[in-house]
C-alpha positions as YAML, in Angstrom:
chain: A
units: angstrom
residues:
- id: 1
  name: MET
  ca: [0.06, 0.20, 0.02]
- id: 2
  name: CYS
  ca: [1.33, 3.44, -0.92]
- id: 3
  name: ALA
  ca: [1.75, 5.56, 2.07]
- id: 4
  name: LEU
  ca: [-0.21, 8.98, 2.28]
- id: 5
  name: ARG
  ca: [1.91, 12.07, 2.16]
- id: 6
  name: MET
  ca: [1.86, 14.47, 5.12]
- id: 7
  name: PRO
  ca: [1.35, 18.11, 4.34]
- id: 8
  name: GLN
  ca: [4.43, 20.17, 4.45]
- id: 9
  name: ALA
  ca: [2.81, 23.44, 5.70]
- id: 10
  name: ASP
  ca: [2.71, 22.12, 9.46]
- id: 11
  name: GLY
  ca: [6.17, 20.84, 9.28]
- id: 12
  name: ARG
  ca: [6.87, 22.80, 12.64]
- id: 13
  name: LEU
  ca: [4.37, 20.46, 14.53]
- id: 14
  name: PRO
  ca: [5.21, 17.04, 15.91]
- id: 15
  name: LEU
  ca: [4.35, 14.39, 13.68]
- id: 16
  name: TYR
  ca: [1.69, 12.92, 15.87]
- id: 17
  name: ALA
  ca: [-0.08, 16.41, 15.76]
- id: 18
  name: ARG
  ca: [0.03, 16.56, 11.85]
- id: 19
  name: LEU
  ca: [-1.49, 13.19, 12.02]
- id: 20
  name: ARG
  ca: [-4.23, 14.22, 14.35]
- id: 21
  name: ASP
  ca: [-5.22, 17.07, 11.94]
- id: 22
  name: GLN
  ca: [-5.24, 14.83, 8.91]
- id: 23
  name: LEU
  ca: [-7.41, 12.39, 10.53]
- id: 24
  name: ALA
  ca: [-9.86, 15.30, 11.84]
- id: 25
  name: SER
  ca: [-9.80, 16.53, 8.22]
- id: 26
  name: ARG
  ca: [-11.13, 13.21, 7.17]
- id: 27
  name: ILE
  ca: [-13.88, 13.39, 9.66]
- id: 28
  name: ALA
  ca: [-14.68, 16.93, 8.81]
- id: 29
  name: ASN
  ca: [-14.86, 16.04, 5.07]
- id: 30
  name: GLY
  ca: [-17.41, 13.17, 5.86]
- id: 31
  name: GLU
  ca: [-15.19, 10.20, 5.03]
- id: 32
  name: TRP
  ca: [-16.02, 8.97, 8.54]
- id: 33
  name: SER
  ca: [-19.45, 9.92, 10.06]
- id: 34
  name: PRO
  ca: [-20.62, 9.92, 13.66]
- id: 35
  name: GLY
  ca: [-20.91, 6.27, 14.59]
- id: 36
  name: ASP
  ca: [-18.57, 4.91, 12.05]
- id: 37
  name: THR
  ca: [-15.80, 2.60, 12.92]
- id: 38
  name: ILE
  ca: [-12.44, 3.94, 11.64]
- id: 39
  name: PRO
  ca: [-9.58, 1.78, 10.28]
- id: 40
  name: SER
  ca: [-7.49, 0.01, 12.71]
- id: 41
  name: GLU
  ca: [-4.19, 1.57, 14.27]
- id: 42
  name: ASN
  ca: [-2.11, -0.88, 12.17]
- id: 43
  name: ARG
  ca: [-3.92, 0.12, 9.06]
- id: 44
  name: LEU
  ca: [-3.80, 3.68, 9.47]
- id: 45
  name: ALA
  ca: [-0.08, 3.58, 10.47]
- id: 46
  name: GLU
  ca: [0.61, 1.62, 7.26]
- id: 47
  name: GLU
  ca: [-1.53, 4.15, 5.20]
- id: 48
  name: TYR
  ca: [0.33, 6.93, 6.33]
- id: 49
  name: GLY
  ca: [3.95, 5.14, 6.76]
- id: 50
  name: VAL
  ca: [4.37, 6.06, 10.39]
- id: 51
  name: ALA
  ca: [5.25, 4.21, 13.28]
- id: 52
  name: LEU
  ca: [2.49, 2.39, 15.12]
- id: 53
  name: ALA
  ca: [3.40, 4.34, 18.67]
- id: 54
  name: THR
  ca: [3.19, 7.75, 16.52]
- id: 55
  name: MET
  ca: [-0.39, 6.79, 15.35]
- id: 56
  name: ARG
  ca: [-1.65, 5.91, 18.76]
- id: 57
  name: MET
  ca: [-0.51, 9.26, 20.03]
- id: 58
  name: ALA
  ca: [-2.60, 10.86, 17.24]
- id: 59
  name: LEU
  ca: [-5.52, 8.84, 17.85]
- id: 60
  name: LYS
  ca: [-5.16, 9.35, 21.75]
- id: 61
  name: GLN
  ca: [-5.44, 13.16, 21.01]
- id: 62
  name: LEU
  ca: [-8.68, 12.82, 19.09]
- id: 63
  name: VAL
  ca: [-10.17, 10.50, 21.77]
- id: 64
  name: ASP
  ca: [-9.02, 13.16, 24.58]
- id: 65
  name: GLU
  ca: [-10.74, 15.84, 22.31]
- id: 66
  name: GLY
  ca: [-13.94, 13.86, 22.14]
- id: 67
  name: LEU
  ca: [-13.99, 13.33, 18.42]
- id: 68
  name: LEU
  ca: [-13.11, 9.46, 18.76]
- id: 69
  name: GLU
  ca: [-14.10, 6.85, 21.45]
- id: 70
  name: ARG
  ca: [-12.66, 3.59, 21.95]
- id: 71
  name: ARG
  ca: [-15.05, 0.51, 22.64]
- id: 72
  name: ARG
  ca: [-13.36, -2.36, 24.10]
- id: 73
  name: GLY
  ca: [-13.53, -5.37, 21.86]
- id: 74
  name: THR
  ca: [-15.01, -3.55, 18.99]
- id: 75
  name: GLY
  ca: [-12.64, -0.70, 17.87]
- id: 76
  name: THR
  ca: [-12.41, 3.03, 17.56]
- id: 77
  name: PHE
  ca: [-15.48, 5.18, 16.56]
- id: 78
  name: VAL
  ca: [-16.38, 8.67, 15.48]
- id: 79
  name: LYS
  ca: [-18.17, 10.03, 18.39]
- id: 80
  name: GLN
  ca: [-21.38, 11.82, 18.43]
- id: 81
  name: PRO
  ca: [-21.10, 15.48, 19.37]
- id: 82
  name: ALA
  ca: [-21.16, 15.66, 23.07]
- id: 83
  name: PHE
  ca: [-21.59, 19.38, 23.67]
- id: 84
  name: ARG
  ca: [-24.97, 20.75, 24.44]
- id: 85
  name: ALA
  ca: [-26.25, 22.45, 21.44]
- id: 86
  name: ASP
  ca: [-29.70, 23.16, 22.78]
- id: 87
  name: LEU
  ca: [-30.01, 26.85, 23.40]
- id: 88
  name: PHE
  ca: [-33.12, 26.25, 25.66]
- id: 89
  name: ARG
  ca: [-30.82, 25.26, 28.44]
- id: 90
  name: PHE
  ca: [-30.35, 28.96, 29.16]
- id: 91
  name: PHE
  ca: [-34.17, 29.42, 29.75]
- id: 92
  name: HIS
  ca: [-36.67, 27.94, 32.23]
- id: 93
  name: VAL
  ca: [-38.96, 26.03, 30.24]
- id: 94
  name: HIS
  ca: [-39.13, 22.38, 31.66]
- id: 95
  name: ASP
  ca: [-42.27, 21.57, 33.48]
- id: 96
  name: ALA
  ca: [-44.05, 18.74, 34.99]
- id: 97
  name: ASP
  ca: [-44.78, 17.12, 31.52]
- id: 98
  name: ASP
  ca: [-40.92, 17.24, 30.58]
- id: 99
  name: PRO
  ca: [-39.12, 16.64, 33.86]
- id: 100
  name: ASP
  ca: [-35.77, 15.56, 32.11]
- id: 101
  name: GLY
  ca: [-35.74, 18.15, 29.33]
- id: 102
  name: SER
  ca: [-36.11, 15.60, 26.62]
- id: 103
  name: VAL
  ca: [-38.87, 17.38, 24.60]
- id: 104
  name: ILE
  ca: [-37.64, 18.94, 21.48]
- id: 105
  name: PRO
  ca: [-39.18, 22.66, 21.20]
- id: 106
  name: GLU
  ca: [-41.08, 23.44, 18.06]
- id: 107
  name: SER
  ca: [-39.04, 25.44, 15.28]
- id: 108
  name: ARG
  ca: [-40.52, 27.51, 12.27]
- id: 109
  name: ILE
  ca: [-38.17, 28.97, 9.57]
- id: 110
  name: LEU
  ca: [-39.49, 32.38, 8.58]
- id: 111
  name: SER
  ca: [-37.17, 33.19, 5.82]
- id: 112
  name: ARG
  ca: [-34.12, 32.00, 3.91]
- id: 113
  name: HIS
  ca: [-32.02, 34.05, 1.54]
- id: 114
  name: GLU
  ca: [-28.58, 34.88, 0.13]
- id: 115
  name: ILE
  ca: [-26.95, 38.32, 1.44]
- id: 116
  name: GLU
  ca: [-23.85, 40.23, 1.63]
- id: 117
  name: THR
  ca: [-21.99, 38.94, 4.56]
- id: 118
  name: PRO
  ca: [-22.19, 41.47, 7.58]
- id: 119
  name: ASP
  ca: [-18.91, 42.67, 9.14]
- id: 120
  name: GLU
  ca: [-19.56, 40.83, 12.38]
- id: 121
  name: VAL
  ca: [-20.21, 37.47, 10.53]
- id: 122
  name: ARG
  ca: [-17.11, 38.09, 8.32]
- id: 123
  name: LEU
  ca: [-15.10, 38.63, 11.45]
- id: 124
  name: ALA
  ca: [-16.50, 35.24, 12.95]
- id: 125
  name: PHE
  ca: [-15.88, 33.36, 9.82]
- id: 126
  name: GLY
  ca: [-12.32, 34.65, 10.04]
- id: 127
  name: GLU
  ca: [-12.20, 35.37, 6.38]
- id: 128
  name: SER
  ca: [-12.22, 39.05, 5.04]
- id: 129
  name: ASP
  ca: [-13.18, 37.75, 1.57]
- id: 130
  name: ALA
  ca: [-16.36, 35.92, 2.46]
- id: 131
  name: THR
  ca: [-18.52, 38.32, 0.73]
- id: 132
  name: ARG
  ca: [-21.66, 36.25, 0.50]
- id: 133
  name: CYS
  ca: [-23.53, 34.10, 2.91]
- id: 134
  name: LEU
  ca: [-26.75, 32.53, 3.74]
- id: 135
  name: LYS
  ca: [-29.17, 33.95, 6.38]
- id: 136
  name: LEU
  ca: [-31.94, 31.98, 8.05]
- id: 137
  name: GLU
  ca: [-34.38, 33.52, 10.56]
- id: 138
  name: ARG
  ca: [-36.20, 31.07, 12.81]
- id: 139
  name: ILE
  ca: [-38.64, 31.20, 15.72]
- id: 140
  name: ARG
  ca: [-38.35, 28.44, 18.28]
- id: 141
  name: LEU
  ca: [-41.47, 27.87, 20.58]
- id: 142
  name: TRP
  ca: [-42.36, 25.97, 23.73]
- id: 143
  name: SER
  ca: [-45.79, 24.78, 24.09]
- id: 144
  name: GLY
  ca: [-46.83, 27.11, 21.33]
- id: 145
  name: GLU
  ca: [-45.08, 29.98, 23.02]
- id: 146
  name: PRO
  ca: [-42.40, 32.06, 21.04]
- id: 147
  name: MET
  ca: [-39.33, 31.86, 23.08]
- id: 148
  name: LEU
  ca: [-36.16, 32.43, 20.86]
- id: 149
  name: PHE
  ca: [-35.69, 34.48, 17.75]
- id: 150
  name: GLU
  ca: [-32.75, 33.34, 15.61]
- id: 151
  name: GLU
  ca: [-30.70, 34.78, 13.04]
- id: 152
  name: VAL
  ca: [-28.40, 32.05, 11.58]
- id: 153
  name: TYR
  ca: [-25.49, 32.87, 9.18]
- id: 154
  name: LEU
  ca: [-23.93, 30.11, 7.23]
- id: 155
  name: ARG
  ca: [-20.88, 29.86, 4.70]
- id: 156
  name: LEU
  ca: [-21.18, 29.90, 0.86]
- id: 157
  name: PRO
  ca: [-20.65, 27.69, -0.97]
- id: 158
  name: ASP
  ca: [-20.85, 25.05, 1.85]
- id: 159
  name: PHE
  ca: [-24.56, 25.47, 2.15]
- id: 160
  name: GLU
  ca: [-25.65, 26.35, -1.50]
- id: 161
  name: GLY
  ca: [-28.43, 23.66, -1.78]
- id: 162
  name: LEU
  ca: [-30.05, 24.87, 1.54]
- id: 163
  name: LEU
  ca: [-32.42, 27.15, -0.44]
- id: 164
  name: ALA
  ca: [-33.78, 24.29, -2.35]
- id: 165
  name: LEU
  ca: [-34.67, 22.28, 0.78]
- id: 166
  name: ASP
  ca: [-38.52, 22.06, 1.96]
- id: 167
  name: PRO
  ca: [-38.55, 23.53, 5.48]
- id: 168
  name: LYS
  ca: [-41.07, 20.91, 6.33]
- id: 169
  name: ASP
  ca: [-38.50, 18.16, 5.76]
- id: 170
  name: MET
  ca: [-35.64, 19.86, 7.91]
- id: 171
  name: GLY
  ca: [-37.16, 19.15, 11.32]
- id: 172
  name: PRO
  ca: [-36.53, 21.08, 14.49]
- id: 173
  name: LEU
  ca: [-32.98, 20.80, 14.70]
- id: 174
  name: LEU
  ca: [-30.31, 22.35, 12.13]
- id: 175
  name: TYR
  ca: [-27.17, 20.32, 12.83]
- id: 176
  name: PRO
  ca: [-28.60, 16.90, 11.75]
- id: 177
  name: VAL
  ca: [-29.55, 18.59, 8.63]
- id: 178
  name: PHE
  ca: [-26.13, 20.10, 8.09]
- id: 179
  name: LEU
  ca: [-24.58, 16.43, 8.42]
- id: 180
  name: GLN
  ca: [-27.20, 14.52, 6.38]
- id: 181
  name: GLU
  ca: [-27.56, 16.82, 3.45]
- id: 182
  name: PHE
  ca: [-24.16, 18.58, 3.30]
- id: 183
  name: GLY
  ca: [-21.81, 16.27, 5.22]
- id: 184
  name: ILE
  ca: [-20.88, 18.92, 7.57]
- id: 185
  name: LEU
  ca: [-20.31, 17.85, 11.17]
- id: 186
  name: ILE
  ca: [-20.50, 20.42, 14.18]
- id: 187
  name: THR
  ca: [-18.35, 19.24, 17.08]
- id: 188
  name: SER
  ca: [-17.98, 22.38, 19.24]
- id: 189
  name: ALA
  ca: [-19.69, 25.91, 19.89]
- id: 190
  name: THR
  ca: [-19.03, 28.87, 21.74]
- id: 191
  name: ASP
  ca: [-21.95, 30.66, 23.27]
- id: 192
  name: GLU
  ca: [-21.56, 34.10, 24.74]
- id: 193
  name: LEU
  ca: [-24.43, 35.49, 26.65]
- id: 194
  name: SER
  ca: [-25.30, 39.11, 27.31]
- id: 195
  name: PHE
  ca: [-28.41, 41.30, 27.42]
- id: 196
  name: GLY
  ca: [-29.75, 43.89, 24.87]
- id: 197
  name: SER
  ca: [-32.78, 45.35, 23.38]
- id: 198
  name: ALA
  ca: [-35.14, 43.67, 21.21]
- id: 199
  name: THR
  ca: [-34.92, 44.47, 17.27]
- id: 200
  name: GLN
  ca: [-37.99, 45.34, 15.36]
- id: 201
  name: ALA
  ca: [-38.10, 41.83, 13.98]
- id: 202
  name: SER
  ca: [-37.19, 40.08, 17.32]
- id: 203
  name: ALA
  ca: [-39.99, 42.07, 18.98]
- id: 204
  name: ARG
  ca: [-42.60, 41.20, 16.61]
- id: 205
  name: HIS
  ca: [-41.96, 37.41, 16.55]
- id: 206
  name: LEU
  ca: [-41.37, 37.28, 20.37]
- id: 207
  name: GLU
  ca: [-44.60, 39.16, 20.84]
- id: 208
  name: LEU
  ca: [-42.63, 41.85, 23.01]
- id: 209
  name: PRO
  ca: [-43.09, 45.59, 22.91]
- id: 210
  name: ALA
  ca: [-40.58, 47.50, 20.92]
- id: 211
  name: ASN
  ca: [-37.03, 47.86, 22.30]
- id: 212
  name: SER
  ca: [-37.87, 45.48, 25.17]
- id: 213
  name: PRO
  ca: [-34.88, 43.86, 26.91]
- id: 214
  name: VAL
  ca: [-33.84, 40.48, 25.64]
- id: 215
  name: ALA
  ca: [-31.39, 37.88, 26.65]
- id: 216
  name: VAL
  ca: [-28.84, 37.69, 23.82]
- id: 217
  name: ILE
  ca: [-26.94, 34.69, 22.67]
- id: 218
  name: GLU
  ca: [-24.19, 34.67, 19.99]
- id: 219
  name: ARG
  ca: [-22.92, 31.33, 19.00]
- id: 220
  name: ILE
  ca: [-19.87, 30.38, 16.82]
- id: 221
  name: ALA
  ca: [-19.95, 26.72, 15.81]
- id: 222
  name: ARG
  ca: [-17.03, 24.75, 14.41]
- id: 223
  name: ASN
  ca: [-16.19, 21.48, 12.44]
- id: 224
  name: PRO
  ca: [-13.68, 18.97, 13.80]
- id: 225
  name: VAL
  ca: [-10.88, 20.92, 12.40]
- id: 226
  name: GLY
  ca: [-11.87, 24.05, 14.12]
- id: 227
  name: ARG
  ca: [-13.24, 25.84, 10.98]
- id: 228
  name: VAL
  ca: [-16.08, 28.24, 11.78]
- id: 229
  name: ILE
  ca: [-19.23, 27.04, 9.98]
- id: 230
  name: GLU
  ca: [-22.19, 29.02, 11.50]
- id: 231
  name: TYR
  ca: [-22.72, 32.35, 13.20]
- id: 232
  name: ARG
  ca: [-25.76, 32.81, 15.14]
- id: 233
  name: ARG
  ca: [-27.44, 35.59, 17.07]
- id: 234
  name: VAL
  ca: [-30.54, 34.64, 19.28]
- id: 235
  name: HIS
  ca: [-32.82, 36.81, 21.18]
- id: 236
  name: GLY
  ca: [-34.75, 35.18, 24.01]
- id: 237
  name: ARG
  ca: [-37.55, 36.34, 26.21]
- id: 238
  name: PRO
  ca: [-35.87, 37.77, 29.47]
- id: 239
  name: GLU
  ca: [-38.41, 36.60, 32.00]
- id: 240
  name: ARG
  ca: [-37.52, 32.96, 31.17]
- id: 241
  name: PHE
  ca: [-33.88, 33.27, 31.15]
- id: 242
  name: ARG
  ca: [-31.54, 31.45, 33.70]
- id: 243
  name: TYR
  ca: [-27.85, 30.63, 34.05]
- id: 244
  name: ARG
  ca: [-26.89, 27.83, 36.54]
- id: 245
  name: VAL
  ca: [-23.45, 26.47, 37.05]
- id: 246
  name: THR
  ca: [-21.96, 23.97, 39.67]
- id: 247
  name: LEU
  ca: [-18.55, 24.52, 41.16]
- id: 248
  name: GLY
  ca: [-16.50, 22.14, 42.98]
- id: 249
  name: GLU
  ca: [-15.05, 22.67, 46.50]
- id: 250
  name: GLN
  ca: [-11.93, 24.17, 45.14]
- id: 251
  name: HIS
  ca: [-13.59, 27.04, 43.73]
- id: 252
  name: ALA
  ca: [-15.33, 28.09, 46.98]
...
């Protein structure tokens, strides 16, 4: 078998780190999907022409990062994303009918169109030449009550086919659609919380008076190699907002 060539651009990194990046790229590109078994350590070491110990170090790093998981007796698998993507965790919505928070809120896509990339989105993407993007507006409801108004910005050409999808076929969650329709896996996200004033659009869809205070969540979501895939700005009803953190004794 002909060994795969390692990229020269990252020659300053240790070999195992470059292997880690190559393997993560194969996950990001959809070669291995969540739940798939990846080739054995021996086979991968042979493919790349490296020592088995070096390949083990690369795989261990991916396991430690949560991209892979080892199952004794069955092999190594691409792990399902473990981070909590549900923005409703910041709002008090669970009730007696849903004690464990397992109910998925209703979602309605209000609009989808291609736009000129706003400056803050271009900055989040980290690419000054990202001149066009897709914008989705979506409302999230709990028991029929509007709770979140979302503006979702997605890269082009990654999501060119999204405008052709029937919103009724997209379901209440976006990330499974990203994976199934476009082969794009979201593995991490950063959520920044603040408070602000409702825009004209968010006030209308959240049924709030103009300029009402709202909880603001800004999300940057990334694929396995750290590339920013999505920028999302969310306005939520402030009376339902909550933030809870559990600290260990060492933080007291």
